[in-house]
CSV table of C-alpha atoms and ligand atoms in Angstrom, one decimal:
chain,number,residue,atom,x,y,z
A,27,MET,CA,-13.0,-33.7,-4.9
A,28,ILE,CA,-12.0,-33.0,-8.6
A,29,PHE,CA,-11.2,-29.3,-9.0
A,30,LYS,CA,-12.2,-27.5,-12.5
A,31,LYS,CA,-9.1,-25.8,-12.6
A,32,ASN,CA,-6.0,-25.7,-10.3
A,33,ILE,CA,-4.6,-22.0,-9.9
A,34,LEU,CA,-1.4,-21.4,-8.3
A,35,CYS,CA,-0.1,-18.0,-7.0
A,36,ILE,CA,3.6,-17.3,-6.3
A,37,GLY,CA,3.8,-14.7,-3.6
A,38,ALA,CA,2.1,-14.6,-0.6
A,39,GLY,CA,2.1,-11.3,0.2
A,40,TYR,CA,-0.7,-8.4,0.6
A,41,VAL,CA,-1.8,-9.0,-2.4
A,42,GLY,CA,-1.1,-12.6,-3.1
A,43,GLY,CA,-2.9,-13.9,0.0
A,44,PRO,CA,-6.1,-11.7,0.1
A,45,THR,CA,-7.1,-12.3,-4.0
A,46,MET,CA,-6.4,-15.3,-3.9
A,47,ALA,CA,-8.3,-16.0,-0.8
A,48,MET,CA,-11.2,-14.4,-2.6
A,49,ILE,CA,-11.1,-16.4,-5.6
A,50,ALA,CA,-11.2,-19.4,-3.7
A,51,TYR,CA,-13.8,-18.0,-1.7
A,52,LYS,CA,-16.3,-17.2,-5.3
A,53,CYS,CA,-15.2,-20.4,-6.9
A,54,PRO,CA,-15.3,-23.4,-4.4
A,55,GLN,CA,-15.2,-25.3,-7.9
A,56,HIS,CA,-11.2,-24.5,-8.1
A,57,ARG,CA,-8.2,-25.2,-6.8
A,58,VAL,CA,-6.1,-22.1,-5.5
A,59,THR,CA,-3.0,-22.9,-3.9
A,60,VAL,CA,-0.6,-19.8,-2.4
A,61,VAL,CA,3.3,-20.8,-2.2
A,62,ASP,CA,6.4,-17.8,-1.0
A,63,ILE,CA,9.8,-18.6,-0.5
A,64,ASN,CA,9.5,-17.1,3.0
A,65,PRO,CA,8.5,-20.1,5.5
A,66,SER,CA,7.2,-18.4,8.5
A,67,ARG,CA,4.9,-16.1,6.5
A,68,ILE,CA,3.1,-19.6,5.1
A,69,ALA,CA,3.1,-20.9,8.8
A,70,GLU,CA,1.3,-17.6,9.5
A,71,TRP,CA,-1.1,-17.9,6.5
A,72,ASN,CA,-1.5,-21.4,7.8
A,73,SER,CA,-2.2,-20.2,11.7
A,74,ASP,CA,-5.1,-18.1,13.4
A,75,ASP,CA,-2.2,-15.3,13.3
A,76,LEU,CA,-2.7,-14.4,10.0
A,77,PRO,CA,0.9,-12.4,8.8
A,78,ILE,CA,-1.4,-9.3,7.6
A,79,TYR,CA,-4.5,-7.4,9.4
A,80,GLU,CA,-6.9,-6.8,6.5
A,81,PRO,CA,-10.4,-5.9,7.7
A,82,GLY,CA,-13.0,-9.5,6.7
A,83,LEU,CA,-9.6,-11.4,5.8
A,84,ASP,CA,-9.6,-13.7,8.4
A,85,GLU,CA,-13.6,-14.9,7.7
A,86,ILE,CA,-12.9,-15.6,4.2
A,87,VAL,CA,-9.7,-17.2,5.2
A,88,ARG,CA,-11.3,-19.2,7.6
A,89,ALA,CA,-14.2,-20.2,4.8
A,90,THR,CA,-12.0,-21.8,2.3
A,91,ARG,CA,-9.2,-23.0,3.9
A,92,GLY,CA,-8.2,-26.4,3.9
A,93,LYS,CA,-11.2,-26.8,1.3
A,94,ASN,CA,-9.8,-25.3,-1.6
A,95,LEU,CA,-7.4,-22.8,-0.8
A,96,PHE,CA,-3.7,-24.1,0.3
A,97,PHE,CA,-0.6,-22.3,1.5
A,98,SER,CA,2.6,-23.9,0.9
A,99,THR,CA,6.4,-23.6,0.3
A,100,ASP,CA,6.3,-26.4,-1.9
A,101,ILE,CA,6.9,-24.0,-5.2
A,102,GLU,CA,8.4,-26.9,-7.3
A,103,GLY,CA,5.1,-29.4,-7.1
A,104,GLY,CA,3.1,-25.6,-7.2
A,105,ILE,CA,4.5,-24.9,-10.6
A,106,ARG,CA,4.2,-28.5,-11.5
A,107,ASP,CA,0.7,-29.5,-10.9
A,108,ASN,CA,-1.4,-25.9,-11.6
A,109,ASP,CA,-2.3,-24.3,-14.9
A,110,ILE,CA,-2.7,-20.7,-14.1
A,111,ILE,CA,-0.1,-19.3,-12.4
A,112,PHE,CA,-0.2,-15.8,-10.4
A,113,VAL,CA,2.6,-14.4,-10.0
A,114,SER,CA,2.6,-11.9,-7.1
A,115,VAL,CA,6.0,-11.2,-5.6
A,116,ASN,CA,7.3,-7.8,-4.7
A,117,THR,CA,8.9,-5.3,-7.0
A,118,PRO,CA,10.8,-2.9,-4.8
A,119,THR,CA,12.4,0.0,-6.2
A,120,LYS,CA,15.8,-0.9,-6.9
A,121,THR,CA,18.6,-0.1,-4.3
A,122,PHE,CA,22.2,-0.4,-6.1
A,123,GLY,CA,23.3,0.2,-9.6
A,124,ALA,CA,21.6,1.7,-12.7
A,125,GLY,CA,18.4,2.9,-12.3
A,126,ALA,CA,19.3,2.4,-8.3
A,127,GLY,CA,16.5,4.8,-6.3
A,128,MET,CA,14.0,5.0,-9.0
A,129,ALA,CA,13.7,1.6,-11.6
A,130,ALA,CA,11.5,-1.0,-10.2
A,131,ASP,CA,14.1,-4.0,-8.9
A,132,LEU,CA,12.8,-6.9,-11.1
A,133,GLN,CA,15.1,-9.8,-9.8
A,134,TYR,CA,12.4,-11.8,-7.9
A,135,TRP,CA,10.1,-11.9,-10.4
A,136,GLU,CA,12.7,-13.0,-12.8
A,137,LYS,CA,13.9,-15.6,-10.5
A,138,THR,CA,10.3,-16.5,-10.5
A,139,ALA,CA,9.9,-16.4,-14.4
A,140,ARG,CA,13.1,-19.0,-14.7
A,141,GLN,CA,11.5,-21.0,-11.8
A,142,ILE,CA,8.2,-21.4,-13.4
A,143,LEU,CA,10.0,-22.6,-16.5
A,144,GLN,CA,12.8,-24.6,-14.6
A,145,TYR,CA,9.6,-27.0,-13.2
A,146,SER,CA,7.0,-26.8,-15.9
A,147,GLN,CA,6.1,-29.7,-17.2
A,148,SER,CA,2.9,-29.0,-18.9
A,149,SER,CA,2.0,-25.4,-20.8
A,150,LYS,CA,0.4,-22.6,-18.6
A,151,ILE,CA,-1.1,-19.3,-18.5
A,152,VAL,CA,1.2,-16.8,-16.6
A,153,VAL,CA,-0.5,-13.9,-15.0
A,154,GLU,CA,1.5,-11.0,-14.1
A,155,LYS,CA,-0.2,-9.6,-10.6
A,156,SER,CA,2.6,-7.7,-9.8
A,157,THR,CA,3.0,-4.0,-10.4
A,158,LEU,CA,5.3,-4.0,-13.0
A,159,PRO,CA,7.4,-1.5,-15.6
A,160,VAL,CA,5.8,-1.4,-18.8
A,161,LYS,CA,7.2,-4.3,-21.3
A,162,THR,CA,8.4,-6.6,-18.3
A,163,ALA,CA,5.8,-9.7,-20.2
A,164,LEU,CA,8.4,-9.5,-23.1
A,165,ALA,CA,11.1,-10.5,-20.8
A,166,MET,CA,8.9,-12.8,-19.5
A,167,GLU,CA,8.0,-14.2,-22.7
A,168,LYS,CA,11.6,-14.3,-23.7
A,169,ILE,CA,12.6,-16.2,-20.6
A,170,LEU,CA,9.8,-18.8,-20.4
A,171,ASN,CA,9.9,-19.6,-24.8
A,172,TYR,CA,13.8,-19.6,-24.7
A,173,THR,CA,13.9,-23.4,-25.0
A,174,LYS,CA,11.4,-24.3,-27.6
A,175,SER,CA,9.8,-27.4,-26.2
A,176,SER,CA,6.2,-28.5,-26.5
A,177,VAL,CA,5.2,-26.5,-23.2
A,178,SER,CA,4.4,-23.4,-23.7
A,179,PHE,CA,3.3,-20.0,-21.9
A,180,ASP,CA,0.3,-17.1,-22.3
A,181,ILE,CA,1.5,-14.6,-20.4
A,182,LEU,CA,-1.2,-11.8,-19.4
A,183,SER,CA,-1.4,-8.9,-17.7
A,184,ASN,CA,-3.5,-8.4,-14.3
A,185,PRO,CA,-2.6,-5.8,-12.1
A,186,GLU,CA,-4.1,-5.4,-8.9
A,187,PHE,CA,-6.1,-2.1,-8.4
A,188,LEU,CA,-6.9,-3.3,-4.2
A,189,ALA,CA,-6.3,-0.7,-1.5
A,190,GLU,CA,-4.7,-2.1,2.1
A,191,GLY,CA,-7.5,-1.6,4.7
A,192,SER,CA,-10.5,-1.8,2.4
A,193,ALA,CA,-9.1,-4.8,0.2
A,194,ILE,CA,-11.2,-7.7,1.1
A,195,ASN,CA,-14.2,-4.8,-0.1
A,196,ASP,CA,-12.3,-3.8,-3.2
A,197,LEU,CA,-11.7,-7.7,-4.3
A,198,ASP,CA,-15.2,-8.6,-3.5
A,199,ASN,CA,-16.7,-5.2,-5.9
A,200,PRO,CA,-13.5,-3.9,-7.9
A,201,ASP,CA,-14.4,-0.2,-10.0
A,202,ARG,CA,-13.0,-2.6,-12.5
A,203,ILE,CA,-11.1,-5.8,-13.8
A,204,LEU,CA,-8.3,-5.1,-16.1
A,205,ILE,CA,-6.7,-8.2,-18.6
A,206,GLY,CA,-4.1,-7.2,-20.8
A,207,CYS,CA,-3.1,-9.9,-23.4
A,208,ARG,CA,-1.1,-10.7,-26.5
A,209,GLU,CA,-3.2,-10.2,-30.0
A,210,THR,CA,-3.0,-13.8,-31.0
A,211,GLU,CA,-5.4,-16.0,-30.9
A,212,SER,CA,-3.9,-18.1,-27.9
A,213,GLY,CA,-3.7,-14.7,-26.0
A,214,TYR,CA,-7.1,-14.4,-26.7
A,215,ALA,CA,-7.9,-17.6,-25.2
A,216,ALA,CA,-5.9,-17.5,-22.1
A,217,ARG,CA,-7.5,-14.2,-21.5
A,218,GLU,CA,-11.0,-15.5,-21.8
A,219,THR,CA,-9.7,-18.2,-19.3
A,220,LEU,CA,-9.2,-15.8,-16.8
A,221,VAL,CA,-12.3,-13.4,-17.5
A,222,GLU,CA,-14.5,-16.8,-16.9
A,223,ILE,CA,-12.8,-16.8,-13.3
A,224,TYR,CA,-13.8,-13.1,-12.5
A,225,ALA,CA,-17.2,-14.0,-14.2
A,226,ASN,CA,-17.9,-15.9,-11.3
A,227,TRP,CA,-19.1,-12.6,-9.3
A,228,VAL,CA,-18.0,-9.6,-10.8
A,229,PRO,CA,-20.3,-8.2,-13.5
A,230,ARG,CA,-19.1,-8.7,-16.7
A,231,GLU,CA,-19.2,-4.7,-17.5
A,232,LYS,CA,-16.6,-4.0,-15.2
A,233,ILE,CA,-14.3,-6.7,-16.5
A,234,ILE,CA,-12.1,-4.9,-19.2
A,235,THR,CA,-9.9,-6.1,-21.9
A,236,SER,CA,-6.5,-4.4,-23.1
A,237,ASN,CA,-3.5,-4.9,-25.0
A,238,ILE,CA,-0.7,-6.1,-22.3
A,239,TRP,CA,1.2,-2.9,-22.1
A,240,SER,CA,-2.0,-0.4,-21.8
A,241,SER,CA,-2.6,-3.1,-18.8
A,242,GLU,CA,0.7,-2.9,-17.4
A,243,LEU,CA,1.2,0.7,-18.1
A,244,SER,CA,-2.5,1.7,-16.4
A,245,LYS,CA,-1.5,0.0,-12.8
A,246,ILE,CA,1.3,2.8,-12.7
A,247,VAL,CA,-0.6,5.3,-14.3
A,248,SER,CA,-3.5,4.8,-11.7
A,249,ASN,CA,-1.4,5.0,-8.2
A,250,ALA,CA,0.5,7.9,-9.9
A,251,PHE,CA,-2.8,9.6,-10.5
A,252,LEU,CA,-4.2,8.9,-6.8
A,253,ALA,CA,-0.7,10.0,-5.6
A,254,GLN,CA,-0.9,13.3,-7.7
A,255,ARG,CA,-4.2,13.9,-5.8
A,256,ILE,CA,-2.8,13.9,-2.3
A,257,SER,CA,0.2,15.9,-3.1
A,258,SER,CA,-2.1,18.0,-4.7
A,259,ILE,CA,-4.5,18.8,-1.6
A,260,ASN,CA,-1.2,18.9,0.1
A,261,ALA,CA,0.5,21.3,-1.8
A,262,ILE,CA,-2.5,23.5,-1.0
A,263,SER,CA,-2.6,23.1,2.5
A,264,ALA,CA,0.5,24.7,3.0
A,265,LEU,CA,-0.7,27.6,1.0
A,266,CYS,CA,-3.9,27.8,3.3
A,267,GLU,CA,-1.9,27.7,6.7
A,268,LYS,CA,-0.1,30.7,5.1
A,269,THR,CA,-3.4,32.5,4.2
A,270,ASP,CA,-6.4,31.2,7.1
A,271,ALA,CA,-7.8,29.5,4.5
A,272,ASP,CA,-9.1,26.0,5.6
A,273,ILE,CA,-8.1,23.2,3.8
A,274,THR,CA,-11.4,21.1,4.5
A,275,GLU,CA,-13.2,24.1,3.4
A,276,VAL,CA,-11.2,24.4,0.0
A,277,SER,CA,-11.5,20.7,-0.7
A,278,ARG,CA,-14.9,20.4,-0.4
A,279,ALA,CA,-15.5,23.4,-2.7
A,280,VAL,CA,-13.4,22.1,-5.6
A,281,GLY,CA,-14.4,18.3,-4.9
A,282,MET,CA,-18.3,19.3,-5.7
A,283,ASP,CA,-17.3,19.7,-9.1
A,284,SER,CA,-18.5,16.7,-10.6
A,285,ARG,CA,-15.3,16.9,-13.2
A,286,ILE,CA,-13.2,16.4,-10.5
A,287,GLY,CA,-14.6,14.4,-7.9
A,288,SER,CA,-14.3,14.4,-3.9
A,289,LYS,CA,-12.2,11.5,-3.2
A,290,TYR,CA,-9.3,11.5,-2.4
A,291,LEU,CA,-9.1,15.2,-1.4
A,292,SER,CA,-7.8,14.8,2.4
A,293,ALA,CA,-4.6,16.7,3.2
A,294,SER,CA,-2.6,15.0,5.4
A,295,VAL,CA,0.8,14.1,6.7
A,296,GLY,CA,1.4,12.2,3.5
A,297,PHE,CA,0.7,9.5,1.6
A,298,GLY,CA,2.6,6.0,2.6
A,299,GLY,CA,2.8,2.6,1.5
A,300,SER,CA,4.8,0.2,-0.2
A,301,CYS,CA,3.3,1.3,-4.1
A,302,PHE,CA,2.6,4.9,-4.5
A,303,LYS,CA,6.2,6.1,-4.4
A,304,LYS,CA,7.9,3.3,-5.9
A,305,ASP,CA,5.0,3.2,-8.6
A,306,ILE,CA,6.3,6.7,-9.2
A,307,LEU,CA,9.6,6.5,-9.1
A,308,ASN,CA,9.0,3.7,-11.9
A,309,LEU,CA,7.1,6.2,-14.0
A,310,VAL,CA,9.7,8.7,-13.8
A,311,TYR,CA,12.4,6.2,-14.7
A,312,LEU,CA,10.6,5.0,-17.7
A,313,CYS,CA,10.0,8.7,-18.7
A,314,GLN,CA,13.8,9.5,-18.5
A,315,HIS,CA,14.7,6.3,-20.1
A,316,TYR,CA,12.3,7.2,-23.2
A,317,GLY,CA,14.0,10.6,-23.0
A,318,LEU,CA,10.8,12.4,-21.8
A,319,HIS,CA,12.7,14.4,-19.3
A,320,GLU,CA,9.7,17.0,-18.7
A,321,VAL,CA,7.4,14.5,-18.3
A,322,ALA,CA,9.6,12.4,-16.0
A,323,ASP,CA,10.2,15.8,-14.0
A,324,TYR,CA,6.5,16.6,-13.7
A,325,TRP,CA,5.7,13.4,-12.1
A,326,GLU,CA,8.6,13.4,-9.6
A,327,ASN,CA,7.6,16.4,-8.0
A,328,VAL,CA,4.4,14.4,-7.1
A,329,VAL,CA,7.0,12.5,-4.6
A,330,ARG,CA,9.1,15.8,-3.5
A,331,ILE,CA,5.7,17.5,-2.2
A,332,ASN,CA,5.3,14.3,-0.8
A,333,GLN,CA,9.0,14.7,1.4
A,334,TYR,CA,7.9,18.3,2.0
A,335,GLN,CA,4.6,17.8,3.5
A,336,GLN,CA,6.5,15.6,6.2
A,337,GLU,CA,9.5,18.1,6.4
A,338,ARG,CA,7.0,20.6,6.9
A,339,PHE,CA,4.7,18.6,9.7
A,340,ILE,CA,8.5,18.3,11.9
A,341,LEU,CA,9.4,22.3,11.1
A,342,ASN,CA,6.0,22.9,12.1
A,343,MET,CA,6.5,21.0,15.6
A,344,LEU,CA,10.0,22.4,16.1
A,345,THR,CA,8.9,25.8,15.7
A,346,THR,CA,5.7,25.9,18.0
A,347,MET,CA,7.6,24.4,20.5
A,348,PHE,CA,10.1,27.0,20.9
A,349,ASN,CA,12.6,25.7,18.4
A,350,THR,CA,13.7,22.6,20.8
A,351,LEU,CA,12.7,19.3,20.8
A,352,ALA,CA,15.7,17.9,22.6
A,353,GLY,CA,14.4,16.0,26.1
A,354,LYS,CA,10.8,16.5,24.9
A,355,LYS,CA,8.8,13.4,25.0
A,356,ILE,CA,6.0,13.1,21.9
A,357,CYS,CA,3.3,10.5,21.2
A,358,LEU,CA,2.4,9.7,17.9
A,359,PHE,CA,-1.1,8.1,17.1
A,360,GLY,CA,-0.6,5.7,14.8
A,361,PHE,CA,2.3,4.1,12.6
A,362,ALA,CA,0.4,2.1,9.4
A,363,PHE,CA,0.9,3.9,6.5
A,364,LYS,CA,-2.8,4.8,7.0
A,365,ALA,CA,-6.0,3.2,8.9
A,366,ASN,CA,-6.9,-0.6,9.1
A,367,THR,CA,-4.0,-1.9,8.1
A,368,SER,CA,-1.0,-3.4,9.9
A,369,ASP,CA,1.1,-2.3,7.1
A,370,THR,CA,3.9,0.5,8.0
A,371,ARG,CA,5.7,0.0,4.6
A,372,GLU,CA,7.2,3.7,3.5
A,373,SER,CA,4.7,5.1,6.3
A,374,PRO,CA,5.4,8.7,6.9
A,375,ALA,CA,5.7,7.7,10.7
A,376,ILE,CA,8.9,6.3,9.8
A,377,TYR,CA,10.4,9.3,8.3
A,378,ILE,CA,8.6,11.6,11.4
A,379,THR,CA,10.3,9.1,13.8
A,380,LYS,CA,13.7,9.4,12.4
A,381,ARG,CA,13.5,13.2,12.4
A,382,LEU,CA,12.2,13.5,15.9
A,383,LEU,CA,14.8,11.7,17.0
A,384,GLU,CA,17.5,13.7,15.4
A,385,GLU,CA,16.3,16.6,17.4
A,386,LYS,CA,16.4,14.6,20.5
A,387,ALA,CA,13.3,13.9,21.4
A,388,GLU,CA,11.6,10.7,23.2
A,389,ILE,CA,9.4,9.2,21.5
A,390,VAL,CA,6.2,7.0,22.5
A,391,ILE,CA,4.4,5.2,19.8
A,392,THR,CA,1.1,3.8,20.2
A,393,ASP,CA,-0.9,2.4,16.9
A,394,PRO,CA,-4.0,-0.4,17.5
A,395,LYS,CA,-2.3,-3.2,14.6
A,396,ALA,CA,1.0,-1.9,13.5
A,397,LEU,CA,3.4,-2.0,16.6
A,398,LYS,CA,5.4,-5.3,15.4
A,399,ASN,CA,5.9,-4.0,12.6
A,400,ALA,CA,6.7,-0.6,13.9
A,401,LYS,CA,9.7,-2.5,15.8
A,402,ALA,CA,10.9,-3.6,13.3
A,403,ASP,CA,11.2,-0.5,11.6
A,404,LEU,CA,13.0,1.3,13.8
A,405,ALA,CA,15.3,-1.8,15.3
A,406,GLY,CA,18.8,-0.5,15.2
A,407,VAL,CA,17.6,3.1,15.3
A,408,GLU,CA,19.6,5.5,17.8
A,409,GLY,CA,17.2,7.2,20.6
A,410,LYS,CA,14.8,6.6,23.5
A,411,VAL,CA,11.6,5.0,21.2
A,412,SER,CA,9.1,3.1,23.3
A,413,PHE,CA,5.5,1.2,22.3
A,414,VAL,CA,2.6,1.3,24.0
A,415,GLU,CA,-0.6,0.0,22.8
A,416,ASP,CA,-3.2,1.9,25.4
A,417,PRO,CA,-3.2,5.3,24.2
A,418,TYR,CA,-3.9,6.8,27.2
A,419,LYS,CA,-1.3,5.1,28.8
A,420,ALA,CA,1.4,6.5,25.6
A,421,VAL,CA,0.2,9.9,26.5
A,422,GLU,CA,1.3,10.0,30.0
A,423,GLY,CA,4.1,12.6,30.9
A,424,CYS,CA,3.9,14.0,26.7
A,425,HIS,CA,4.4,17.5,25.6
A,426,ALA,CA,2.6,16.8,22.2
A,427,ILE,CA,0.8,14.3,20.3
A,428,ALA,CA,1.1,14.1,17.0
A,429,VAL,CA,-1.7,12.5,15.1
A,430,LEU,CA,-0.1,10.5,11.9
A,431,THR,CA,-2.8,7.5,10.9
A,432,GLU,CA,-6.3,8.2,10.5
A,433,TRP,CA,-7.5,5.3,13.0
A,434,ASP,CA,-11.1,5.6,13.9
A,435,VAL,CA,-10.0,5.2,17.9
A,436,TYR,CA,-8.6,8.3,17.9
A,437,ARG,CA,-11.4,10.4,17.0
A,438,ASN,CA,-13.2,9.4,20.1
A,439,LEU,CA,-10.9,9.4,22.7
A,440,ASP,CA,-11.4,11.2,26.3
A,441,PHE,CA,-9.4,14.1,25.2
A,442,GLN,CA,-10.2,15.8,28.7
A,443,LYS,CA,-8.7,12.4,30.4
A,444,ILE,CA,-5.6,12.9,28.1
A,445,PHE,CA,-4.7,16.6,28.9
A,446,SER,CA,-4.5,15.8,32.8
A,447,THR,CA,-1.6,13.8,32.2
A,448,MET,CA,0.2,15.6,29.8
A,449,THR,CA,3.4,18.1,30.4
A,450,LYS,CA,1.7,21.4,30.0
A,451,PRO,CA,1.8,23.5,27.6
A,452,ALA,CA,0.3,20.4,25.8
A,453,SER,CA,0.3,20.5,21.8
A,454,ILE,CA,-2.0,18.4,19.5
A,455,PHE,CA,-0.3,18.1,16.0
A,456,ASP,CA,-3.2,16.5,13.8
A,457,GLY,CA,-1.6,15.1,10.5
A,458,ARG,CA,-4.5,13.9,9.4
A,459,ASN,CA,-7.8,16.3,10.5
A,460,ILE,CA,-9.5,13.6,11.9
A,461,ILE,CA,-9.4,15.3,15.8
A,462,ASP,CA,-12.2,17.6,17.1
A,463,HIS,CA,-10.0,20.9,17.0
A,464,LYS,CA,-12.1,23.2,18.8
A,465,ARG,CA,-13.1,20.9,21.5
A,466,CYS,CA,-9.3,19.8,22.4
A,467,PHE,CA,-8.6,23.6,21.8
A,468,ASP,CA,-11.5,24.5,24.5
A,469,ILE,CA,-9.8,21.2,27.0
A,470,GLY,CA,-6.4,23.4,27.0
A,471,PHE,CA,-4.3,22.4,23.9
A,472,ASN,CA,-2.5,24.5,21.5
A,473,VAL,CA,-3.9,22.4,18.4
A,474,TYR,CA,-2.2,22.3,14.8
A,475,PRO,CA,-4.3,20.7,12.1
A,476,THR,CA,-2.8,20.0,8.8
A,477,GLY,CA,-4.2,23.0,6.5
A,478,LYS,CA,-6.2,25.0,9.0
A,479,PRO,CA,-5.3,27.9,11.1
A,480,ALA,CA,-3.6,26.9,14.1
A,481,LEU,CA,-5.9,27.4,17.5
A,482,THR,CA,-3.4,28.5,20.4
A,483,HIS,CA,-3.5,29.8,23.7
A,484,THR,CA,-0.1,31.9,23.3
B,25,LIG,N1,0.4,-3.8,-1.4
B,25,LIG,C1,-0.6,-3.4,-2.3
B,25,LIG,O1,-1.4,-2.7,-1.7
B,25,LIG,C2,-0.3,-3.7,-3.6
B,25,LIG,C3,-1.6,-3.4,-4.4
B,25,LIG,C4,-1.4,-3.9,-5.6
B,25,LIG,C5,-0.4,-4.3,-6.4
B,25,LIG,N2,0.5,-4.2,-5.7
B,25,LIG,C6,1.6,-4.9,-6.2
B,25,LIG,O2,2.1,-6.3,-6.1
B,25,LIG,C7,2.8,-6.8,-5.6
B,25,LIG,C8,3.1,-7.8,-4.7
B,25,LIG,O3,3.1,-6.6,-3.5
B,25,LIG,P1,2.9,-7.3,-2.0
B,25,LIG,O4,2.6,-6.0,-1.5
B,25,LIG,O5,2.0,-8.2,-2.3
B,25,LIG,O6,4.4,-7.6,-1.7
B,25,LIG,P2,4.7,-8.2,-0.3
B,25,LIG,O7,6.4,-8.0,-0.4
B,25,LIG,O8,3.6,-8.0,0.7
B,25,LIG,O9,4.6,-9.7,-0.7
B,25,LIG,C9,5.2,-10.2,-1.8
B,25,LIG,C10,5.6,-12.4,-1.2
B,25,LIG,O10,6.4,-12.4,-2.5
B,25,LIG,C11,7.5,-13.3,-2.2
B,25,LIG,N3,8.4,-13.6,-3.4
B,25,LIG,C12,9.3,-13.1,-3.9
B,25,LIG,N4,10.2,-13.7,-4.0
B,25,LIG,C13,9.5,-15.1,-4.4
B,25,LIG,C14,9.8,-16.1,-5.2
B,25,LIG,N5,11.1,-15.9,-5.8
B,25,LIG,N6,8.9,-17.4,-4.7
B,25,LIG,C15,8.2,-17.4,-4.2
B,25,LIG,N7,7.4,-16.1,-3.2
B,25,LIG,C16,8.6,-15.0,-3.5
B,25,LIG,C17,7.9,-12.8,-0.5
B,25,LIG,O11,8.4,-13.6,0.1
B,25,LIG,C18,6.8,-11.8,-0.2
B,25,LIG,O12,6.1,-13.0,0.5
B,25,LIG,C19,3.9,-5.4,-6.4
B,25,LIG,O13,4.4,-5.8,-7.0
B,25,LIG,C20,3.3,-4.6,-5.5
B,25,LIG,O14,3.5,-3.1,-6.0
B,25,LIG,C21,0.7,-3.8,-4.1
């Protein structure tokens, strides 16, 4: 079959895999190839056991793989044979040198840019899919257009707004697609090419365009605003616990104001995931770089409150369990950073596990999808940790349950049965406010929700 366009994505991760699968699914006329330096990841994408769990992903990969969707380790051939190249490599927080702990580590990004230059034999459109600091496209242009050859490169910014756990639905029905370009004739032409691809399934009015710097910045700001809402409601949850106000009631009342809106107002143990913290710190670093110290401080506090919320959760467990956790068995319900994903990157569960181990508690972790990643995250960590898939088995003999992920399965467990096998007094610390607190209290648990009065028998 002759395909109309040949599209490449460099980076077969949480973004590259699902976004390209969706493009292949919606555009059978185009050929989509995803490449990665990690051969085992590519092997998993080519197997029945995909490297990431995402509801609906298996189906669209099965429908397209081998037809117009291909996963490969041949980066050189991929660059040579494709006209549109998405770059979706990881951009973690820098851990060394200037800007360590804040700035984005762009080494993978730059390496990719150099590979594109090295292997290209014809002109390309290069699309920034990774989340990048504003002005990265300028660096990309400098690398790609360093040698004045007949091969030219147009750089577009097309940040990805999907949320893990609902990625397939987000890709199928996005709130918006943002495409930023250089304001030149070839920049506009490149942008139109990308608009045409998305227009295969996204209504035109949802495909918005901007200059390239606005596009780069919008993604980071979007994540900063989302994280800010979580930190705002979590900060108020601390006040609710001191005043007998109920955070769910406060959220409902506040969220019904149409200027505020009701989404993202659930108090919790804190946000996780690979993006929020890194993107805010990146924003903080950018502000500092431009001498905007007050702005930097403002955003840095969003991260501080998130840390505070997790530490508060630990201290609440410690003080309510007679100021010692040593030798006590605590079961963590959920390790993924949110429901419906196997991703545990920056999950509050990692920090909480390590802190509980410092208190010499014994930890039992249960999670429907994330145990493999949990084991990897905790490899080499000292202390007693076990991993048990069945929550009923996991709680046996435990003194407390800490609900850390809002998996649906935890809402409707038989808590009477659970209570009967636990050590008494048995406590539940609900870091997601998803279980029926009153019912669990009536069964005999001491219940500690987030941002609501505790229900205790003592
Ligand atoms: N995870 C999300 O929910 C999400 C959402 C929106 C945007 N983003 C952004 O998208 C980008 C990718 O995130 P992710 O979660 O998919 O990361 P990831 O770590 O899951 O995937 C990145 C992949 O890139 C590969 N890679 C790195 N350097 C490479 C190279 N030189 N050549 C080929 N492959 C290379 C890695 O092996 C890895 O498989 C980041 O900038 C992130 O901020 C992530």
